[in-house]
PDB file of C-alpha atoms in Angstrom:
ATOM      1  CA  UNK V 112    -116.936  95.694  33.793  1.00 47.00           C
ATOM      2  CA  UNK V 113    -115.709  98.032  31.053  1.00 46.00           C
ATOM      3  CA  UNK V 114    -118.991  99.913  31.219  1.00 44.00           C
ATOM      4  CA  UNK V 115    -118.468 100.451  34.970  1.00 46.00           C
ATOM      5  CA  UNK V 116    -114.945 101.807  34.411  1.00 44.00           C
ATOM      6  CA  UNK V 117    -116.180 104.070  31.638  1.00 42.00           C
ATOM      7  CA  UNK V 118    -118.932 105.371  33.911  1.00 48.00           C
ATOM      8  CA  UNK V 119    -116.483 106.107  36.728  1.00 43.00           C
ATOM      9  CA  UNK V 120    -114.063 107.824  34.343  1.00 40.00           C
ATOM     10  CA  UNK V 121    -116.850 109.937  32.930  1.00 45.00           C
ATOM     11  CA  UNK V 122    -117.887 110.994  36.433  1.00 48.00           C
ATOM     12  CA  UNK V 123    -114.307 111.964  37.325  1.00 43.00           C
ATOM     13  CA  UNK V 124    -113.899 113.924  34.125  1.00 44.00           C
ATOM     14  CA  UNK V 125    -117.196 115.730  34.678  1.00 48.00           C
ATOM     15  CA  UNK V 126    -116.086 116.735  38.194  1.00 48.00           C
ATOM     16  CA  UNK V 127    -112.715 117.966  36.955  1.00 51.00           C
ATOM     17  CA  UNK V 128    -114.307 119.812  34.078  1.00 47.00           C
ATOM     18  CA  UNK V 129    -116.733 121.523  36.463  1.00 55.00           C
ATOM     19  CA  UNK V 130    -113.813 123.259  38.180  1.00 65.00           C
ATOM     20  CA  UNK V 131    -113.069 124.942  34.874  1.00 69.00           C
ATOM     21  CA  UNK V 132    -116.178 127.094  35.377  1.00 82.00           C
ATOM     22  CA  UNK V 133    -114.712 128.719  38.514  1.00 85.00           C
ATOM     23  CA  UNK V 134    -111.752 130.970  39.201  1.00 88.00           C
ATOM     24  CA  UNK V 135    -110.413 133.054  42.098  1.00 88.00           C
ATOM     25  CA  UNK V 136    -111.264 136.742  41.768  1.00 84.00           C
ATOM     26  CA  UNK V 137    -111.209 139.754  44.135  1.00 79.00           C
ATOM     27  CA  UNK V 138    -114.245 139.954  46.409  1.00 76.00           C
ATOM     28  CA  UNK V 139    -114.383 143.768  46.281  1.00 74.00           C
ATOM     29  CA  UNK V 140    -115.382 143.914  49.939  1.00 74.00           C
ATOM     30  CA  UNK V 141    -115.190 147.561  51.083  1.00 68.00           C
ATOM     31  CA  UNK V 142    -113.275 148.730  54.158  1.00 65.00           C
ATOM     32  CA  UNK V 143    -111.155 145.590  54.645  1.00 60.00           C
ATOM     33  CA  UNK V 144    -107.714 146.109  53.094  1.00 55.00           C
ATOM     34  CA  UNK V 145    -105.915 144.573  56.089  1.00 70.00           C
ATOM     35  CA  UNK V 146    -107.494 141.598  57.895  1.00 79.00           C
ATOM     36  CA  UNK V 147    -110.713 139.568  58.044  1.00 85.00           C
ATOM     37  CA  UNK V 148    -111.369 137.525  61.177  1.00 88.00           C
ATOM     38  CA  UNK V 149    -114.516 135.586  60.330  1.00 90.00           C
ATOM     39  CA  UNK V 150    -117.178 134.982  57.688  1.00 93.00           C
ATOM     40  CA  UNK V 151    -120.714 133.847  58.466  1.00 95.00           C
ATOM     41  CA  UNK V 152    -123.455 132.912  56.006  1.00 95.00           C
ATOM     42  CA  UNK V 153    -127.109 133.348  56.951  1.00 95.00           C
ATOM     43  CA  UNK V 154    -128.772 130.830  54.647  1.00 92.00           C
ATOM     44  CA  UNK V 155    -132.294 131.675  55.845  1.00 90.00           C
ATOM     45  CA  UNK V 156    -132.095 135.353  54.915  1.00 91.00           C
ATOM     46  CA  UNK V 157    -129.577 134.838  52.086  1.00 94.00           C
ATOM     47  CA  UNK V 158    -126.951 137.169  53.543  1.00 95.00           C
ATOM     48  CA  UNK V 159    -123.230 136.964  54.317  1.00 94.00           C
ATOM     49  CA  UNK V 160    -121.441 138.726  57.176  1.00 94.00           C
ATOM     50  CA  UNK V 161    -117.745 139.560  57.272  1.00 91.00           C
ATOM     51  CA  UNK V 162    -115.925 140.888  60.350  1.00 90.00           C
ATOM     52  CA  UNK V 163    -112.450 142.321  60.558  1.00 84.00           C
ATOM     53  CA  UNK V 164    -110.070 145.265  60.619  1.00 76.00           C
ATOM     54  CA  UNK V 165    -111.256 148.270  58.659  1.00 71.00           C
ATOM     55  CA  UNK V 166    -108.233 150.504  58.229  1.00 65.00           C
ATOM     56  CA  UNK V 167    -110.477 153.205  56.807  1.00 63.00           C
ATOM     57  CA  UNK V 168    -111.111 154.108  60.447  1.00 56.00           C
ATOM     58  CA  UNK V 169    -108.420 155.160  62.917  1.00 54.00           C
ATOM     59  CA  UNK V 170    -107.503 152.901  65.838  1.00 58.00           C
ATOM     60  CA  UNK V 171    -108.971 152.033  68.313  1.00 57.00           C
ATOM     61  CA  UNK V 172    -112.229 152.201  66.308  1.00 60.00           C
ATOM     62  CA  UNK V 173    -111.076 149.965  63.490  1.00 69.00           C
ATOM     63  CA  UNK V 174    -113.228 146.850  63.659  1.00 79.00           C
ATOM     64  CA  UNK V 175    -116.496 146.521  61.795  1.00 83.00           C
ATOM     65  CA  UNK V 176    -118.973 144.024  60.376  1.00 89.00           C
ATOM     66  CA  UNK V 177    -120.137 144.214  56.785  1.00 87.00           C
ATOM     67  CA  UNK V 178    -123.215 142.485  55.369  1.00 91.00           C
ATOM     68  CA  UNK V 179    -123.503 141.367  51.760  1.00 91.00           C
ATOM     69  CA  UNK V 180    -127.057 140.886  50.482  1.00 92.00           C
ATOM     70  CA  UNK V 181    -128.612 141.189  47.040  1.00 91.00           C
ATOM     71  CA  UNK V 182    -125.309 142.365  45.587  1.00 87.00           C
ATOM     72  CA  UNK V 183    -124.915 145.234  48.079  1.00 87.00           C
ATOM     73  CA  UNK V 184    -122.459 145.707  50.976  1.00 84.00           C
ATOM     74  CA  UNK V 185    -123.608 147.478  54.156  1.00 85.00           C
ATOM     75  CA  UNK V 186    -121.471 148.416  57.167  1.00 84.00           C
ATOM     76  CA  UNK V 187    -123.070 147.484  60.489  1.00 87.00           C
ATOM     77  CA  UNK V 188    -121.370 149.564  63.143  1.00 81.00           C
ATOM     78  CA  UNK V 189    -117.914 150.005  64.610  1.00 80.00           C
ATOM     79  CA  UNK V 190    -116.118 148.184  67.430  1.00 85.00           C
ATOM     80  CA  UNK V 191    -113.392 149.561  69.695  1.00 81.00           C
ATOM     81  CA  UNK V 192    -110.238 148.191  71.309  1.00 82.00           C
ATOM     82  CA  UNK V 193    -110.195 144.629  69.976  1.00 84.00           C
ATOM     83  CA  UNK V 194    -111.182 142.123  67.340  1.00 87.00           C
ATOM     84  CA  UNK V 195    -114.605 140.823  66.332  1.00 91.00           C
ATOM     85  CA  UNK V 196    -113.992 137.072  66.300  1.00 92.00           C
ATOM     86  CA  UNK V 197    -117.416 135.456  65.998  1.00 95.00           C
ATOM     87  CA  UNK V 198    -120.678 136.288  64.223  1.00 96.00           C
ATOM     88  CA  UNK V 199    -123.975 134.406  64.177  1.00 97.00           C
ATOM     89  CA  UNK V 200    -127.619 135.076  63.324  1.00 96.00           C
ATOM     90  CA  UNK V 201    -129.911 133.563  65.934  1.00 96.00           C
ATOM     91  CA  UNK V 202    -133.684 133.942  65.651  1.00 93.00           C
ATOM     92  CA  UNK V 203    -133.277 136.766  63.123  1.00 92.00           C
ATOM     93  CA  UNK V 204    -130.931 138.706  65.414  1.00 94.00           C
ATOM     94  CA  UNK V 205    -127.244 139.246  64.650  1.00 95.00           C
ATOM     95  CA  UNK V 206    -124.781 138.542  67.481  1.00 96.00           C
ATOM     96  CA  UNK V 207    -121.097 139.481  67.536  1.00 95.00           C
ATOM     97  CA  UNK V 208    -118.439 138.259  69.943  1.00 95.00           C
ATOM     98  CA  UNK V 209    -114.748 138.900  70.403  1.00 94.00           C
ATOM     99  CA  UNK V 210    -112.194 140.985  72.245  1.00 91.00           C
ATOM    100  CA  UNK V 211    -113.771 144.364  71.507  1.00 89.00           C
ATOM    101  CA  UNK V 212    -114.672 146.773  74.275  1.00 86.00           C
ATOM    102  CA  UNK V 213    -117.124 149.568  73.507  1.00 78.00           C
ATOM    103  CA  UNK V 214    -117.854 150.099  77.205  1.00 56.00           C
ATOM    104  CA  UNK V 215    -117.494 153.864  77.378  1.00 55.00           C
ATOM    105  CA  UNK V 216    -120.750 154.028  79.371  1.00 55.00           C
ATOM    106  CA  UNK V 217    -122.273 151.378  81.717  1.00 54.00           C
ATOM    107  CA  UNK V 218    -124.919 150.495  79.137  1.00 58.00           C
ATOM    108  CA  UNK V 219    -122.369 149.972  76.353  1.00 80.00           C
ATOM    109  CA  UNK V 220    -121.319 146.517  75.209  1.00 87.00           C
ATOM    110  CA  UNK V 221    -118.109 144.601  75.808  1.00 90.00           C
ATOM    111  CA  UNK V 222    -117.056 141.232  74.307  1.00 94.00           C
ATOM    112  CA  UNK V 223    -120.583 140.540  73.001  1.00 95.00           C
ATOM    113  CA  UNK V 224    -123.347 142.555  71.340  1.00 94.00           C
ATOM    114  CA  UNK V 225    -126.542 142.052  69.373  1.00 94.00           C
ATOM    115  CA  UNK V 226    -127.891 144.033  66.446  1.00 92.00           C
ATOM    116  CA  UNK V 227    -131.612 144.813  66.124  1.00 88.00           C
ATOM    117  CA  UNK V 228    -131.347 146.100  62.572  1.00 87.00           C
ATOM    118  CA  UNK V 229    -130.641 149.663  63.689  1.00 86.00           C
ATOM    119  CA  UNK V 230    -128.140 149.620  66.544  1.00 86.00           C
ATOM    120  CA  UNK V 231    -125.957 147.376  68.682  1.00 89.00           C
ATOM    121  CA  UNK V 232    -126.782 146.743  72.327  1.00 90.00           C
ATOM    122  CA  UNK V 233    -125.515 144.915  75.377  1.00 90.00           C
ATOM    123  CA  UNK V 234    -126.487 141.278  75.940  1.00 93.00           C
ATOM    124  CA  UNK V 235    -124.790 140.170  79.133  1.00 93.00           C
ATOM    125  CA  UNK V 236    -121.733 141.381  81.031  1.00 93.00           C
ATOM    126  CA  UNK V 237    -118.919 138.912  80.267  1.00 95.00           C
ATOM    127  CA  UNK V 238    -115.655 139.293  82.180  1.00 94.00           C
ATOM    128  CA  UNK V 239    -113.519 137.918  79.321  1.00 94.00           C
ATOM    129  CA  UNK V 240    -113.731 137.679  75.496  1.00 95.00           C
ATOM    130  CA  UNK V 241    -115.936 135.364  73.451  1.00 95.00           C
ATOM    131  CA  UNK V 242    -114.293 133.232  70.785  1.00 94.00           C
ATOM    132  CA  UNK V 243    -117.095 131.228  69.180  1.00 95.00           C
ATOM    133  CA  UNK V 244    -120.858 130.896  68.865  1.00 96.00           C
ATOM    134  CA  UNK V 245    -122.743 127.682  68.233  1.00 95.00           C
ATOM    135  CA  UNK V 246    -126.437 127.048  67.582  1.00 96.00           C
ATOM    136  CA  UNK V 247    -127.375 123.567  68.791  1.00 95.00           C
ATOM    137  CA  UNK V 248    -130.921 122.182  68.765  1.00 93.00           C
ATOM    138  CA  UNK V 249    -132.305 125.684  68.339  1.00 94.00           C
ATOM    139  CA  UNK V 250    -130.348 127.148  71.265  1.00 95.00           C
ATOM    140  CA  UNK V 251    -127.462 129.616  71.248  1.00 97.00           C
ATOM    141  CA  UNK V 252    -124.153 128.927  72.991  1.00 97.00           C
ATOM    142  CA  UNK V 253    -121.198 131.239  73.594  1.00 96.00           C
ATOM    143  CA  UNK V 254    -117.676 129.850  74.070  1.00 95.00           C
ATOM    144  CA  UNK V 255    -114.704 131.802  75.403  1.00 94.00           C
ATOM    145  CA  UNK V 256    -112.282 132.544  78.208  1.00 90.00           C
ATOM    146  CA  UNK V 257    -114.889 133.957  80.582  1.00 94.00           C
ATOM    147  CA  UNK V 258    -115.350 132.982  84.237  1.00 94.00           C
ATOM    148  CA  UNK V 259    -118.381 135.127  85.091  1.00 95.00           C
ATOM    149  CA  UNK V 260    -121.394 136.612  83.311  1.00 96.00           C
ATOM    150  CA  UNK V 261    -123.337 139.359  85.059  1.00 94.00           C
ATOM    151  CA  UNK V 262    -121.187 138.594  88.125  1.00 94.00           C
ATOM    152  CA  UNK V 263    -122.467 135.001  88.201  1.00 95.00           C
ATOM    153  CA  UNK V 264    -119.879 132.178  87.969  1.00 94.00           C
ATOM    154  CA  UNK V 265    -120.291 130.738  84.461  1.00 95.00           C
ATOM    155  CA  UNK V 266    -117.134 129.317  82.986  1.00 93.00           C
ATOM    156  CA  UNK V 267    -116.062 128.800  79.364  1.00 94.00           C
ATOM    157  CA  UNK V 268    -119.460 127.838  77.849  1.00 95.00           C
ATOM    158  CA  UNK V 269    -122.816 129.570  78.331  1.00 96.00           C
ATOM    159  CA  UNK V 270    -126.310 128.985  76.943  1.00 96.00           C
ATOM    160  CA  UNK V 271    -128.495 131.967  76.090  1.00 97.00           C
ATOM    161  CA  UNK V 272    -131.812 131.924  77.961  1.00 94.00           C
ATOM    162  CA  UNK V 273    -133.652 134.045  75.401  1.00 89.00           C
ATOM    163  CA  UNK V 274    -134.302 136.921  77.786  1.00 87.00           C
ATOM    164  CA  UNK V 275    -130.995 138.773  77.686  1.00 86.00           C
ATOM    165  CA  UNK V 276    -129.248 136.451  80.146  1.00 93.00           C
ATOM    166  CA  UNK V 277    -127.012 133.399  80.108  1.00 97.00           C
ATOM    167  CA  UNK V 278    -126.952 130.070  81.955  1.00 96.00           C
ATOM    168  CA  UNK V 279    -124.202 127.580  82.727  1.00 94.00           C
ATOM    169  CA  UNK V 280    -124.319 124.259  80.898  1.00 92.00           C
ATOM    170  CA  UNK V 281    -123.270 122.328  84.035  1.00 88.00           C
ATOM    171  CA  UNK V 282    -123.177 122.882  87.818  1.00 83.00           C
ATOM    172  CA  UNK V 283    -119.406 123.241  87.651  1.00 83.00           C
ATOM    173  CA  UNK V 284    -116.597 123.294  85.091  1.00 86.00           C
ATOM    174  CA  UNK V 285    -113.509 121.890  86.889  1.00 89.00           C
ATOM    175  CA  UNK V 286    -111.136 122.588  84.012  1.00 91.00           C
ATOM    176  CA  UNK V 287    -108.187 124.813  83.261  1.00 91.00           C
ATOM    177  CA  UNK V 288    -107.115 125.576  79.712  1.00 92.00           C
ATOM    178  CA  UNK V 289    -109.047 126.483  76.581  1.00 91.00           C
ATOM    179  CA  UNK V 290    -112.385 125.150  75.331  1.00 92.00           C
ATOM    180  CA  UNK V 291    -112.921 125.560  71.604  1.00 92.00           C
ATOM    181  CA  UNK V 292    -116.179 123.744  70.879  1.00 93.00           C
ATOM    182  CA  UNK V 293    -119.345 122.304  72.365  1.00 93.00           C
ATOM    183  CA  UNK V 294    -121.972 119.919  71.043  1.00 93.00           C
ATOM    184  CA  UNK V 295    -124.821 117.736  72.236  1.00 92.00           C
ATOM    185  CA  UNK V 296    -125.222 114.099  71.285  1.00 92.00           C
ATOM    186  CA  UNK V 297    -128.018 111.879  72.589  1.00 90.00           C
ATOM    187  CA  UNK V 298    -128.674 114.297  75.424  1.00 89.00           C
ATOM    188  CA  UNK V 299    -125.045 114.431  76.595  1.00 92.00           C
ATOM    189  CA  UNK V 300    -122.983 117.646  76.411  1.00 93.00           C
ATOM    190  CA  UNK V 301    -119.507 117.331  74.880  1.00 94.00           C
ATOM    191  CA  UNK V 302    -116.782 119.947  75.173  1.00 94.00           C
ATOM    192  CA  UNK V 303    -113.464 119.924  73.332  1.00 95.00           C
ATOM    193  CA  UNK V 304    -110.268 121.935  73.397  1.00 93.00           C
ATOM    194  CA  UNK V 305    -106.948 121.956  75.205  1.00 95.00           C
ATOM    195  CA  UNK V 306    -107.757 121.559  78.900  1.00 94.00           C
ATOM    196  CA  UNK V 307    -107.389 119.307  81.928  1.00 95.00           C
ATOM    197  CA  UNK V 308    -109.543 118.828  85.001  1.00 92.00           C
ATOM    198  CA  UNK V 309    -108.355 119.486  88.546  1.00 90.00           C
ATOM    199  CA  UNK V 310    -107.779 115.760  89.160  1.00 91.00           C
ATOM    200  CA  UNK V 311    -105.698 115.409  86.004  1.00 91.00           C
ATOM    201  CA  UNK V 312    -107.867 112.551  84.703  1.00 93.00           C
ATOM    202  CA  UNK V 313    -109.867 114.335  81.972  1.00 94.00           C
ATOM    203  CA  UNK V 314    -108.189 116.242  79.162  1.00 93.00           C
ATOM    204  CA  UNK V 315    -109.026 117.806  75.792  1.00 95.00           C
ATOM    205  CA  UNK V 316    -112.502 116.278  75.485  1.00 93.00           C
ATOM    206  CA  UNK V 317    -115.105 115.672  78.149  1.00 94.00           C
ATOM    207  CA  UNK V 318    -118.766 114.697  78.358  1.00 94.00           C
ATOM    208  CA  UNK V 319    -121.402 115.849  80.837  1.00 92.00           C
ATOM    209  CA  UNK V 320    -123.676 112.821  80.873  1.00 87.00           C
ATOM    210  CA  UNK V 321    -127.430 112.950  81.200  1.00 73.00           C
ATOM    211  CA  UNK V 322    -127.824 109.998  83.593  1.00 67.00           C
TER     212      UNK V 322
END
């Protein structure tokens, strides 16, 4: 019994001692002296993305995304009139979502954009901002306040079809409120947030069952 206690104590001490090797230091991220909205790590390509307010640039062009790779920071474009709130790399392509609106011309992007390594481009016409991205079972989902995409009724959660368009996850979404997350478990789609259905019987979490 004493040997067990000694072993546990040694493990605890080794964990505590390991913290002594770390300390908080400045990140030295360029361009972001004011606010960072999100951080995303691309473990496949060993890169980190940071999005936020870059006060180096005058408003309304004051949002940007920076990439950190191999000890070097790169700035990947500028965003107008709103925050970048979500970043994800899906099939080697960088996607950004948020409240930004770069739609000066009809082909410009608003609320969502993708980066091909050289420039940002439009990937769907959302009527309201995107808050989150999720990759589930190899598929990309966008979550936000939107009601339509490309003038098609698609509410709150959309699945990317891989060809520049988006599909609804269910025939209808009879909810009002805010959806903050989506996941799939055993073929059923779960949504969570702060919402209620029109009948007042489903709130905050709901499941679309695969019967």
